[in-house]
PDB file of C-alpha atoms in Angstrom:
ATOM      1  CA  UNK A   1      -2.505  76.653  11.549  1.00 61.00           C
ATOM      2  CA  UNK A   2      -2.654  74.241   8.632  1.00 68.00           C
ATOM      3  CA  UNK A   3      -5.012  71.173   9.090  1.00 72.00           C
ATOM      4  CA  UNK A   4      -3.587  67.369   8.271  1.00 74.00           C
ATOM      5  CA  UNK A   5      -5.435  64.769   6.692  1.00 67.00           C
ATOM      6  CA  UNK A   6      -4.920  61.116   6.909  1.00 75.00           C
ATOM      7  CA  UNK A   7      -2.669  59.756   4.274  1.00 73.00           C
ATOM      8  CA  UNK A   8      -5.511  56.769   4.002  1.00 72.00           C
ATOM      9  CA  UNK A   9      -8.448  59.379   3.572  1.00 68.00           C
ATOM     10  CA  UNK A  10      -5.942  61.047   0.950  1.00 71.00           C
ATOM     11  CA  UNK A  11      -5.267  57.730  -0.956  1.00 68.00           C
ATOM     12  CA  UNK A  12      -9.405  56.816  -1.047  1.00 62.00           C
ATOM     13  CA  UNK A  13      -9.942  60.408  -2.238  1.00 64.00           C
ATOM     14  CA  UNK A  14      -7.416  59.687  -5.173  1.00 73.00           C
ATOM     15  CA  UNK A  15      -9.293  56.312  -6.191  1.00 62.00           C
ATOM     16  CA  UNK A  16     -12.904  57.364  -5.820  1.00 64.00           C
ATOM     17  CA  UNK A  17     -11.364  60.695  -8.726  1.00 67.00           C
ATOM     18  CA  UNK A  18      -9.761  58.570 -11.046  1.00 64.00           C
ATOM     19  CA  UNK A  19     -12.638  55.743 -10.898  1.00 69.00           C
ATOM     20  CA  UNK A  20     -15.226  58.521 -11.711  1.00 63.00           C
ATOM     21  CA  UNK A  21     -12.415  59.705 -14.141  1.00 64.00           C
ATOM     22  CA  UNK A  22     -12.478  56.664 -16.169  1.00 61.00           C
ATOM     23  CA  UNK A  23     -16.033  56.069 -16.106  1.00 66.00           C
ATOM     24  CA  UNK A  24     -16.402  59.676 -17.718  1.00 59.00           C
ATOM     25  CA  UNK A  25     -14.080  58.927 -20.105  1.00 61.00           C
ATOM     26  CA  UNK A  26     -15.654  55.733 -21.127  1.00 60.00           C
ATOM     27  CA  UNK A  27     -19.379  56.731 -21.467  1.00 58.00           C
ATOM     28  CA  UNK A  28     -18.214  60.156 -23.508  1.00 61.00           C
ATOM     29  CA  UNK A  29     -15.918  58.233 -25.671  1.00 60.00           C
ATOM     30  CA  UNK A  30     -19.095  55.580 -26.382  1.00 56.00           C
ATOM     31  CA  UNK A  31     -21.215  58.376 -27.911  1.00 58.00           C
ATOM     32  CA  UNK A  32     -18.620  59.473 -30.574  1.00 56.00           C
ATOM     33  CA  UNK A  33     -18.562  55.449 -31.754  1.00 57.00           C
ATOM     34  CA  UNK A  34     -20.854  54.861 -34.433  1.00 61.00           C
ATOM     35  CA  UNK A  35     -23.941  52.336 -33.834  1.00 60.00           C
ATOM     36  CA  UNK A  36     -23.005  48.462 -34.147  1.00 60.00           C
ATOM     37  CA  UNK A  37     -23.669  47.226 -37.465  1.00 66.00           C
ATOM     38  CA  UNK A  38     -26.708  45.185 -38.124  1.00 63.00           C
ATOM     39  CA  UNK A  39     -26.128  41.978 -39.719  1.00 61.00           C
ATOM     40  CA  UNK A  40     -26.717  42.407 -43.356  1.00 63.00           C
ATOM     41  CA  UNK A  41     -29.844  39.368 -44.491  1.00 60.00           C
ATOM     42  CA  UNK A  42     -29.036  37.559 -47.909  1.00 60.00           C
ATOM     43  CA  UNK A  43     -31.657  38.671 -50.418  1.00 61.00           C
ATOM     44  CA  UNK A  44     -35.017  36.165 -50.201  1.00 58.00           C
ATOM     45  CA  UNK A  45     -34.574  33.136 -52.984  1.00 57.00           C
ATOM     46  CA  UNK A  46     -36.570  32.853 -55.585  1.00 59.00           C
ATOM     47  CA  UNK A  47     -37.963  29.403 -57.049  1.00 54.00           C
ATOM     48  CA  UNK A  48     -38.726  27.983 -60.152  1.00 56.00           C
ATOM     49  CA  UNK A  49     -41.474  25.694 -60.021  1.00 58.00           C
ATOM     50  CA  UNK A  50     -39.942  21.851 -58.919  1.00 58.00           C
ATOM     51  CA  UNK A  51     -37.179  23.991 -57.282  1.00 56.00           C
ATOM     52  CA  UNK A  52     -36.422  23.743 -53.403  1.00 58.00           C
ATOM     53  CA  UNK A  53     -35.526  26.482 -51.607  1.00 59.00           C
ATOM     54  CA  UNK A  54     -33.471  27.646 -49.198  1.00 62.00           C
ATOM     55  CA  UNK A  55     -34.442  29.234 -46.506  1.00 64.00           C
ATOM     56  CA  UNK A  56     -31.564  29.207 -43.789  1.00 68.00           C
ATOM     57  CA  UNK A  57     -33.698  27.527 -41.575  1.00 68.00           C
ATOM     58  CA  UNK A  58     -32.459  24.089 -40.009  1.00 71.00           C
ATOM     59  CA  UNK A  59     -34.948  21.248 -40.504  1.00 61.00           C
ATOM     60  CA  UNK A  60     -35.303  18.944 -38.067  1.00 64.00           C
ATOM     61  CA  UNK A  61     -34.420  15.065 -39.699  1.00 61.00           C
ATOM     62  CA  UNK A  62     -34.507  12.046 -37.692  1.00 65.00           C
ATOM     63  CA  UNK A  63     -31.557  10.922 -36.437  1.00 77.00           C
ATOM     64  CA  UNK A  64     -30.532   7.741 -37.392  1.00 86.00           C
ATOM     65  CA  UNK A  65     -30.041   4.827 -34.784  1.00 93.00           C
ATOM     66  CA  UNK A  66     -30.322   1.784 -33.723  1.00 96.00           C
ATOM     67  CA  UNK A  67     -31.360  -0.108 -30.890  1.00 95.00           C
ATOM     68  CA  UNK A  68     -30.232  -3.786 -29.429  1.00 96.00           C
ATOM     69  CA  UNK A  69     -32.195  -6.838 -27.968  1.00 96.00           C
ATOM     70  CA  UNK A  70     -30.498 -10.032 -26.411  1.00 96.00           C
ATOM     71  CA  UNK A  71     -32.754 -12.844 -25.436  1.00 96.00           C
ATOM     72  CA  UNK A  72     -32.301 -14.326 -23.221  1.00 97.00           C
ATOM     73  CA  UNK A  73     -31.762 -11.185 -21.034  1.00 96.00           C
ATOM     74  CA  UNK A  74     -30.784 -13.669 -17.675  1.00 96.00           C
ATOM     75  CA  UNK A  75     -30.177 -17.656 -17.892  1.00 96.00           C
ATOM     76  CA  UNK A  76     -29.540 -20.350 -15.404  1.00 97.00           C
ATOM     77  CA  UNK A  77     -26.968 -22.954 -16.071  1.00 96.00           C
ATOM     78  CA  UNK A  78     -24.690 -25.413 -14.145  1.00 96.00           C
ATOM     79  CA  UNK A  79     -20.828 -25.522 -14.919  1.00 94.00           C
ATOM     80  CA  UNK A  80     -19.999 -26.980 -18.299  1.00 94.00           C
ATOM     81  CA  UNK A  81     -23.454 -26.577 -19.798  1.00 96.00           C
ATOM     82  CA  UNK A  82     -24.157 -24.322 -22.936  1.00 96.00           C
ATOM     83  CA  UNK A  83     -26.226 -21.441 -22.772  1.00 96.00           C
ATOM     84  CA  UNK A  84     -27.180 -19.770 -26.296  1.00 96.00           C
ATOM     85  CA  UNK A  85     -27.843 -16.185 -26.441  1.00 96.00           C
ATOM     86  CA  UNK A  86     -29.249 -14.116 -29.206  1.00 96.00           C
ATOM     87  CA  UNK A  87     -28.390 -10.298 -30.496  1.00 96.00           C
ATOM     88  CA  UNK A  88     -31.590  -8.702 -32.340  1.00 96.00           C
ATOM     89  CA  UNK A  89     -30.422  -4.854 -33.781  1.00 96.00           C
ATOM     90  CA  UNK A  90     -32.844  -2.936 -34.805  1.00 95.00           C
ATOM     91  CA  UNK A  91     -32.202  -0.259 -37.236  1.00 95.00           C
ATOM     92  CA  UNK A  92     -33.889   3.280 -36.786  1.00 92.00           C
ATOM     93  CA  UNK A  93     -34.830   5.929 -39.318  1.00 89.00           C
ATOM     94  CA  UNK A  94     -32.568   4.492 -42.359  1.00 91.00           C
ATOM     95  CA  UNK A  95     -29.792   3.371 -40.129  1.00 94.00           C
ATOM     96  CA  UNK A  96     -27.841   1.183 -42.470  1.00 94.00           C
ATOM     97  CA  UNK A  97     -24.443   1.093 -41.049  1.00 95.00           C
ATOM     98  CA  UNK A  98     -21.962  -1.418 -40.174  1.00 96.00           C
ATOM     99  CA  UNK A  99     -22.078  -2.390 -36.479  1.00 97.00           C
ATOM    100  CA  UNK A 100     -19.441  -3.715 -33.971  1.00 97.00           C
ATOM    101  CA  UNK A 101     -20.399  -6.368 -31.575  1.00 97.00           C
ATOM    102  CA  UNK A 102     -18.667  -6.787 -28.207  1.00 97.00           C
ATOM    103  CA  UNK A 103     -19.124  -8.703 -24.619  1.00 96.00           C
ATOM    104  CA  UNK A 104     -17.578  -7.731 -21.451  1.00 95.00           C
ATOM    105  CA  UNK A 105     -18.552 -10.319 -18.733  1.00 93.00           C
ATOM    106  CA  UNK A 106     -17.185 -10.298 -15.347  1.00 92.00           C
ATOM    107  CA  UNK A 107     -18.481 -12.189 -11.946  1.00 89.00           C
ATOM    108  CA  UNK A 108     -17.243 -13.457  -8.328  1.00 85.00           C
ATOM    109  CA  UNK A 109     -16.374  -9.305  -7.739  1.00 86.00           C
ATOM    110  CA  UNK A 110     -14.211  -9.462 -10.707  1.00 85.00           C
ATOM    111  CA  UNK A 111     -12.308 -12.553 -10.405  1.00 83.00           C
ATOM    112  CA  UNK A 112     -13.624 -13.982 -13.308  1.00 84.00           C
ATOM    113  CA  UNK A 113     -13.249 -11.393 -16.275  1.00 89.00           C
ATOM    114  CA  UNK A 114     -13.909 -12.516 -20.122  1.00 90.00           C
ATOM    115  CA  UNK A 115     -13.820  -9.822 -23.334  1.00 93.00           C
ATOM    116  CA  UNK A 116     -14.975 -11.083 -26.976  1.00 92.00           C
ATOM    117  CA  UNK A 117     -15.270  -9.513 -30.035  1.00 95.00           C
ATOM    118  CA  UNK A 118     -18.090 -10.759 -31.952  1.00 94.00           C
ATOM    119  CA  UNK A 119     -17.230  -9.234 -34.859  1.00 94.00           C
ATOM    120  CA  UNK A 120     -19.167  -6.465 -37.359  1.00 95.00           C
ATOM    121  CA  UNK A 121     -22.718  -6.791 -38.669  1.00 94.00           C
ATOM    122  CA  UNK A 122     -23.962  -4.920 -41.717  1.00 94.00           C
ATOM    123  CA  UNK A 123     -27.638  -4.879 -43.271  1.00 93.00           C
ATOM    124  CA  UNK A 124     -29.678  -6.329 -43.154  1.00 93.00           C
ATOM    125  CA  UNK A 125     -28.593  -7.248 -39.640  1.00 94.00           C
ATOM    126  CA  UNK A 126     -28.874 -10.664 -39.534  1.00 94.00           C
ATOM    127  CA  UNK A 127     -29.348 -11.996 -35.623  1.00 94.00           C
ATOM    128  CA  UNK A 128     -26.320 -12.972 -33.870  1.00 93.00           C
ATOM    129  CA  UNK A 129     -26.215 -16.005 -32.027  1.00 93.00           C
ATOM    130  CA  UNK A 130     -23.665 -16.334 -29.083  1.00 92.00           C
ATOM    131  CA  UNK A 131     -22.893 -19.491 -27.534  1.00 92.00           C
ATOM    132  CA  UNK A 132     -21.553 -19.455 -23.852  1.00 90.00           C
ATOM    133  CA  UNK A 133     -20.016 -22.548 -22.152  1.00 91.00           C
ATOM    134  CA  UNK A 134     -20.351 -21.783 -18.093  1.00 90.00           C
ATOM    135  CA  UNK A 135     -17.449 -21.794 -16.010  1.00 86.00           C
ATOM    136  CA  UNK A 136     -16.596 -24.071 -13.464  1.00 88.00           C
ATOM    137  CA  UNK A 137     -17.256 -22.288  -9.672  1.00 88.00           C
ATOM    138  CA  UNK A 138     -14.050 -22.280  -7.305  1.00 86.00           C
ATOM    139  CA  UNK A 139     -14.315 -24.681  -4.583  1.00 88.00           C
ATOM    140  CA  UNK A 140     -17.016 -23.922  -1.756  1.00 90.00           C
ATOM    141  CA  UNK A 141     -18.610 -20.986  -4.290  1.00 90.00           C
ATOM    142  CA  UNK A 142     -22.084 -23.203  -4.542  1.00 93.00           C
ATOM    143  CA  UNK A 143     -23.968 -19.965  -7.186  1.00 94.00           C
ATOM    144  CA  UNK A 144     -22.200 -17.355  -9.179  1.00 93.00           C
ATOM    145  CA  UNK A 145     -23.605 -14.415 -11.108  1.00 94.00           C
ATOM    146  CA  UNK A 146     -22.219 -13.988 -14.357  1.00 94.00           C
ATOM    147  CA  UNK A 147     -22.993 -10.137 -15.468  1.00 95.00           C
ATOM    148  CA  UNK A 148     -22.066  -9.244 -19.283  1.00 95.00           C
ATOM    149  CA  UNK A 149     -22.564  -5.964 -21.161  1.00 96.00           C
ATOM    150  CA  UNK A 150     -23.299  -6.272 -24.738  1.00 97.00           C
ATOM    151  CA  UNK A 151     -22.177  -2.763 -26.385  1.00 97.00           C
ATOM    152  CA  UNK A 152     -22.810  -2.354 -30.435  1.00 97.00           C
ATOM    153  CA  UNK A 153     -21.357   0.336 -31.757  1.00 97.00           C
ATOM    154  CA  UNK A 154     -21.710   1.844 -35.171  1.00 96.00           C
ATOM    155  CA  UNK A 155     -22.465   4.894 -37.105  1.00 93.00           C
ATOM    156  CA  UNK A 156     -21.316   7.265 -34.465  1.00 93.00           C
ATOM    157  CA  UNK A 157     -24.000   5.329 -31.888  1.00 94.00           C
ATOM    158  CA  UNK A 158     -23.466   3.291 -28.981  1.00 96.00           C
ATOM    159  CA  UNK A 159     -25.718   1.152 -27.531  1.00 96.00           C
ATOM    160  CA  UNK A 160     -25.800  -1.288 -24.639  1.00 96.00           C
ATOM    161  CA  UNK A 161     -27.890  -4.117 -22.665  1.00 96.00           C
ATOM    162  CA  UNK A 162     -27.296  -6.234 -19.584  1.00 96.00           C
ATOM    163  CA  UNK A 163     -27.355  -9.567 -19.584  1.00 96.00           C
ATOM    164  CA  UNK A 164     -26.504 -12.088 -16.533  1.00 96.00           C
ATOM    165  CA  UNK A 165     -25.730 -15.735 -16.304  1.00 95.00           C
ATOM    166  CA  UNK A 166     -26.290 -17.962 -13.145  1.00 96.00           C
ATOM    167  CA  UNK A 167     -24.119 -20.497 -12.342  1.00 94.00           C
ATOM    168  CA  UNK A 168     -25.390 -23.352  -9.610  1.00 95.00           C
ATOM    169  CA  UNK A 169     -23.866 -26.265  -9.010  1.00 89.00           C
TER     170      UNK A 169
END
């Protein structure tokens, strides 16, 4: 009498002979490849006195920046008065170009939104002076806080500083 097996147990037997197949196949055909090629060095420079060289080695420069002051960094003013506020940059390792000045102020949870460009500075960074008349507060709003980002940017660098304004009647 001739014994049955399982068509499963069949179909696992077929896997587990072609898996060990292939991996056969793959580890005998990596010995016939030759070895990977080792990458090939330029020959070593040679200098002549007063002559840099090059080595292929990265050296670490400085990066180039700048960084931002406004004074004063939170003022207290009542509606209508004038409230001057100064922009210090300070350049950073040679930084030497042109920067782009703007304000983004918004307050009462964003009812009151203002945007201003204050233009480009250049070296030698001369401070910027910003003057800020205070709004007027809706009716029964007795204190508002006024909170403005400052962002220069410039020479692939952007920096930014908080500043706030409070308004009491």
């Amino acid at each position: 009498m001739e014994r049955e097996y399982p068509p499963l147990l069949i179909a696992v037997l077929i896997c587990v002979m072609l898996t060990g197949t292939a991996i056969a196949y793959g580890l005998l055909m990596d010995r016939g490849a030759p070895p990977p090629k080792q990458p090939t060095l330029p020959p070593a420079p040679t200098a002549t006195p007063g002559t840099p060289v090059t080595t292929g080695v990265p050296v670490p420069v400085a990066a180039r920046s700048f960084s931002i002051s406004v004074t004063p960094a939170t003022a207290t003013a009542r509606p209508g008065d004038t409230v001057r506020f100064t922009l210090r940059l300070h350049p950073e390792s040679g930084f030497s170009a042109p920067v782009q000045i703007k304000v983004s102020a918004t307050a009462l949870g964003g009812v009151y939104r203002d945007n201003h460009d204050l233009g480009t500075v250049t070296p030698p960074y001369p401070p910027l002076t910003y003057e800020v008349v205070a709004p007027d507060l809706p009716p029964l709003v007795s204190t508002a806080t006024v909170d403005a980002t400052v962002t220069a940017t410039g020479g692939g660098t952007v920096r930014t500083e908080q500043v706030q304004l409070v308004i009491r009647r």
